[in-house]
Tab-separated table of N, CA and C in Angstrom:
chain	number	residue	atom	x	y	z
A	1361	UNK	N	117.819	85.698	133.489
A	1361	UNK	CA	116.370	85.738	133.428
A	1361	UNK	C	115.831	87.103	133.858
A	1362	UNK	N	116.436	87.654	134.922
A	1362	UNK	CA	115.983	88.942	135.407
A	1362	UNK	C	116.270	90.046	134.384
A	1363	UNK	N	117.418	89.950	133.718
A	1363	UNK	CA	117.761	90.943	132.693
A	1363	UNK	C	116.771	90.881	131.534
A	1364	UNK	N	116.341	89.688	131.173
A	1364	UNK	CA	115.368	89.524	130.092
A	1364	UNK	C	114.034	90.193	130.462
A	1365	UNK	N	113.585	90.048	131.699
A	1365	UNK	CA	112.349	90.694	132.142
A	1365	UNK	C	112.490	92.207	132.160
A	1366	UNK	N	113.619	92.692	132.618
A	1366	UNK	CA	113.835	94.140	132.650
A	1366	UNK	C	113.857	94.722	131.241
A	1367	UNK	N	114.457	93.997	130.312
A	1367	UNK	CA	114.467	94.465	128.926
A	1367	UNK	C	113.050	94.504	128.355
A	1368	UNK	N	112.236	93.536	128.701
A	1368	UNK	CA	110.853	93.529	128.240
A	1368	UNK	C	110.069	94.713	128.777
A	1369	UNK	N	110.258	95.020	130.058
A	1369	UNK	CA	109.576	96.179	130.640
A	1369	UNK	C	110.072	97.484	130.016
A	1370	UNK	N	111.356	97.538	129.710
A	1370	UNK	CA	111.905	98.736	129.077
A	1370	UNK	C	111.305	98.943	127.685
A	1371	UNK	N	111.196	97.890	126.918
A	1371	UNK	CA	110.594	97.979	125.588
A	1371	UNK	C	109.131	98.395	125.702
A	1372	UNK	N	108.407	97.832	126.655
A	1372	UNK	CA	106.999	98.199	126.845
A	1372	UNK	C	106.871	99.674	127.228
A	1373	UNK	N	107.766	100.157	128.080
A	1373	UNK	CA	107.720	101.565	128.484
A	1373	UNK	C	108.047	102.482	127.304
A	1374	UNK	N	108.977	102.090	126.463
A	1374	UNK	CA	109.318	102.903	125.295
A	1374	UNK	C	108.163	102.948	124.296
A	1375	UNK	N	107.501	101.827	124.096
A	1375	UNK	CA	106.346	101.796	123.195
A	1375	UNK	C	105.227	102.681	123.738
A	1376	UNK	N	104.979	102.613	125.047
A	1376	UNK	CA	103.948	103.456	125.653
A	1376	UNK	C	104.307	104.938	125.507
A	1377	UNK	N	105.565	105.282	125.660
A	1377	UNK	CA	106.008	106.663	125.519
A	1377	UNK	C	105.803	107.171	124.093
A	1378	UNK	N	106.135	106.344	123.118
A	1378	UNK	CA	105.944	106.733	121.718
A	1378	UNK	C	104.456	106.915	121.417
A	1379	UNK	N	103.620	106.033	121.947
A	1379	UNK	CA	102.176	106.177	121.734
A	1379	UNK	C	101.649	107.464	122.358
A	1380	UNK	N	102.071	107.780	123.570
A	1380	UNK	CA	101.620	109.010	124.213
A	1380	UNK	C	102.093	110.249	123.469
A	1381	UNK	N	103.314	110.229	122.970
A	1381	UNK	CA	103.809	111.364	122.192
A	1381	UNK	C	103.034	111.510	120.892
A	1382	UNK	N	102.701	110.410	120.264
A	1382	UNK	CA	101.918	110.459	119.037
A	1382	UNK	C	100.520	111.005	119.269
A	1383	UNK	N	99.885	110.580	120.355
A	1383	UNK	CA	98.545	111.076	120.680
A	1383	UNK	C	98.599	112.568	120.985
A	1384	UNK	N	99.620	112.999	121.720
A	1384	UNK	CA	99.761	114.417	122.041
A	1384	UNK	C	99.964	115.247	120.782
A	1385	UNK	N	100.799	114.776	119.873
A	1385	UNK	CA	101.033	115.501	118.625
A	1385	UNK	C	99.768	115.548	117.783
A	1386	UNK	N	99.016	114.460	117.728
A	1386	UNK	CA	97.776	114.425	116.966
A	1386	UNK	C	96.763	115.424	117.524
A	1387	UNK	N	96.649	115.495	118.842
A	1387	UNK	CA	95.708	116.428	119.458
A	1387	UNK	C	96.108	117.868	119.179
A	1388	UNK	N	97.403	118.171	119.230
A	1388	UNK	CA	97.861	119.535	118.967
A	1388	UNK	C	97.608	119.924	117.512
A	1389	UNK	N	97.832	119.007	116.599
A	1389	UNK	CA	97.625	119.300	115.182
A	1389	UNK	C	96.139	119.436	114.879
A	1390	UNK	N	95.317	118.574	115.447
A	1390	UNK	CA	93.887	118.637	115.145
A	1390	UNK	C	93.241	119.896	115.712
A	1391	UNK	N	93.771	120.451	116.802
A	1391	UNK	CA	93.244	121.698	117.344
A	1391	UNK	C	93.631	122.878	116.463
A	1392	UNK	N	94.802	122.831	115.861
A	1392	UNK	CA	95.311	123.960	115.090
A	1392	UNK	C	94.896	123.908	113.625
A	1393	UNK	N	94.365	122.784	113.169
A	1393	UNK	CA	94.035	122.612	111.757
A	1393	UNK	C	93.003	123.604	111.228
A	1394	UNK	N	91.889	123.871	111.921
A	1394	UNK	CA	90.926	124.836	111.373
A	1394	UNK	C	91.514	126.243	111.212
A	1395	UNK	N	92.362	126.669	112.142
A	1395	UNK	CA	92.964	127.999	112.051
A	1395	UNK	C	93.887	128.086	110.850
A	1396	UNK	N	94.695	127.071	110.632
A	1396	UNK	CA	95.615	127.070	109.502
A	1396	UNK	C	94.852	126.994	108.188
A	1397	UNK	N	93.791	126.208	108.158
A	1397	UNK	CA	93.005	126.090	106.937
A	1397	UNK	C	92.344	127.417	106.587
A	1398	UNK	N	91.882	128.159	107.582
A	1398	UNK	CA	91.257	129.448	107.310
A	1398	UNK	C	92.273	130.464	106.816
A	1399	UNK	N	93.485	130.368	107.299
A	1399	UNK	CA	94.517	131.300	106.844
A	1399	UNK	C	94.836	131.056	105.377
A	1400	UNK	N	94.720	129.828	104.917
A	1400	UNK	CA	95.006	129.513	103.515
A	1400	UNK	C	93.815	129.787	102.616
A	1401	UNK	N	92.633	129.692	103.145
A	1401	UNK	CA	91.432	129.956	102.363
A	1401	UNK	C	90.226	129.352	103.029
A	1402	UNK	N	89.077	130.026	103.004
A	1402	UNK	CA	87.891	129.506	103.683
A	1402	UNK	C	87.382	128.191	103.118
A	1403	UNK	N	87.671	127.887	101.873
A	1403	UNK	CA	87.180	126.650	101.277
A	1403	UNK	C	88.075	125.459	101.586
A	1404	UNK	N	89.178	125.666	102.314
A	1404	UNK	CA	90.131	124.593	102.564
A	1404	UNK	C	89.737	123.701	103.730
A	1405	UNK	N	88.764	124.113	104.511
A	1405	UNK	CA	88.373	123.305	105.668
A	1405	UNK	C	87.547	122.121	105.196
A	1406	UNK	N	87.888	120.952	105.682
A	1406	UNK	CA	87.103	119.778	105.309
A	1406	UNK	C	85.797	119.760	106.107
A	1407	UNK	N	84.891	118.859	105.759
A	1407	UNK	CA	83.564	118.845	106.366
A	1407	UNK	C	83.614	118.548	107.854
A	1408	UNK	N	84.545	117.700	108.270
A	1408	UNK	CA	84.612	117.324	109.670
A	1408	UNK	C	84.981	118.521	110.544
A	1409	UNK	N	85.968	119.299	110.114
A	1409	UNK	CA	86.360	120.467	110.889
A	1409	UNK	C	85.291	121.543	110.824
A	1410	UNK	N	84.605	121.656	109.707
A	1410	UNK	CA	83.574	122.675	109.559
A	1410	UNK	C	82.372	122.367	110.446
A	1411	UNK	N	82.137	121.109	110.747
A	1411	UNK	CA	81.022	120.768	111.621
A	1411	UNK	C	81.299	121.218	113.050
A	1412	UNK	N	82.545	121.135	113.478
A	1412	UNK	CA	82.868	121.525	114.839
A	1412	UNK	C	82.760	123.030	115.038
A	1413	UNK	N	83.320	123.783	114.109
A	1413	UNK	CA	83.246	125.227	114.204
A	1413	UNK	C	83.368	125.803	112.811
A	1414	UNK	N	82.675	126.879	112.580
A	1414	UNK	CA	82.709	127.463	111.251
A	1414	UNK	C	84.014	128.206	111.051
A	1415	UNK	N	84.289	128.551	109.818
A	1415	UNK	CA	85.551	129.219	109.503
A	1415	UNK	C	85.634	130.574	110.179
A	1416	UNK	N	84.527	131.266	110.304
A	1416	UNK	CA	84.555	132.586	110.916
A	1416	UNK	C	84.922	132.515	112.397
A	1417	UNK	N	84.542	131.436	113.074
A	1417	UNK	CA	84.911	131.322	114.478
A	1417	UNK	C	86.282	130.721	114.645
A	1418	UNK	N	86.766	129.990	113.651
A	1418	UNK	CA	88.078	129.367	113.764
A	1418	UNK	C	89.197	130.345	113.441
A	1419	UNK	N	88.915	131.347	112.607
A	1419	UNK	CA	89.937	132.282	112.191
A	1419	UNK	C	90.080	133.429	113.187
A	1420	UNK	N	91.278	133.942	113.216
A	1420	UNK	CA	91.497	135.147	114.021
A	1420	UNK	C	90.921	136.344	113.268
A	1421	UNK	N	90.570	137.377	114.003
A	1421	UNK	CA	90.077	138.578	113.357
A	1421	UNK	C	91.188	139.345	112.666
A	1422	UNK	N	92.412	139.199	113.168
A	1422	UNK	CA	93.531	139.893	112.540
A	1422	UNK	C	94.046	139.083	111.358
A	1423	UNK	N	94.687	139.768	110.428
A	1423	UNK	CA	95.217	139.075	109.255
A	1423	UNK	C	96.631	138.605	109.477
A	1424	UNK	N	97.287	139.031	110.548
A	1424	UNK	CA	98.666	138.616	110.817
A	1424	UNK	C	98.662	137.217	111.419
A	1425	UNK	N	99.477	136.312	110.875
A	1425	UNK	CA	99.533	134.960	111.438
A	1425	UNK	C	100.242	134.969	112.789
A	1426	UNK	N	99.752	134.148	113.684
A	1426	UNK	CA	100.392	134.075	115.014
A	1426	UNK	C	101.565	133.132	114.950
A	1427	UNK	N	102.547	133.374	115.793
A	1427	UNK	CA	103.756	132.573	115.800
A	1427	UNK	C	103.593	131.344	116.651
């Protein structure tokens, strides 16, 4: 019985870890999306990203892509 409870807690902890990793990845991608879209072309930004910041503020002044 105790092993069954421990396995349940382990599964719950793994699910929580996967959710946190997914949220972290989503936040990192959503922050970098306007910069990448501007590098490909000013018209590539969707309306949602354009509302937060314009392409001129999202893009770097230099033409070299950052690593």
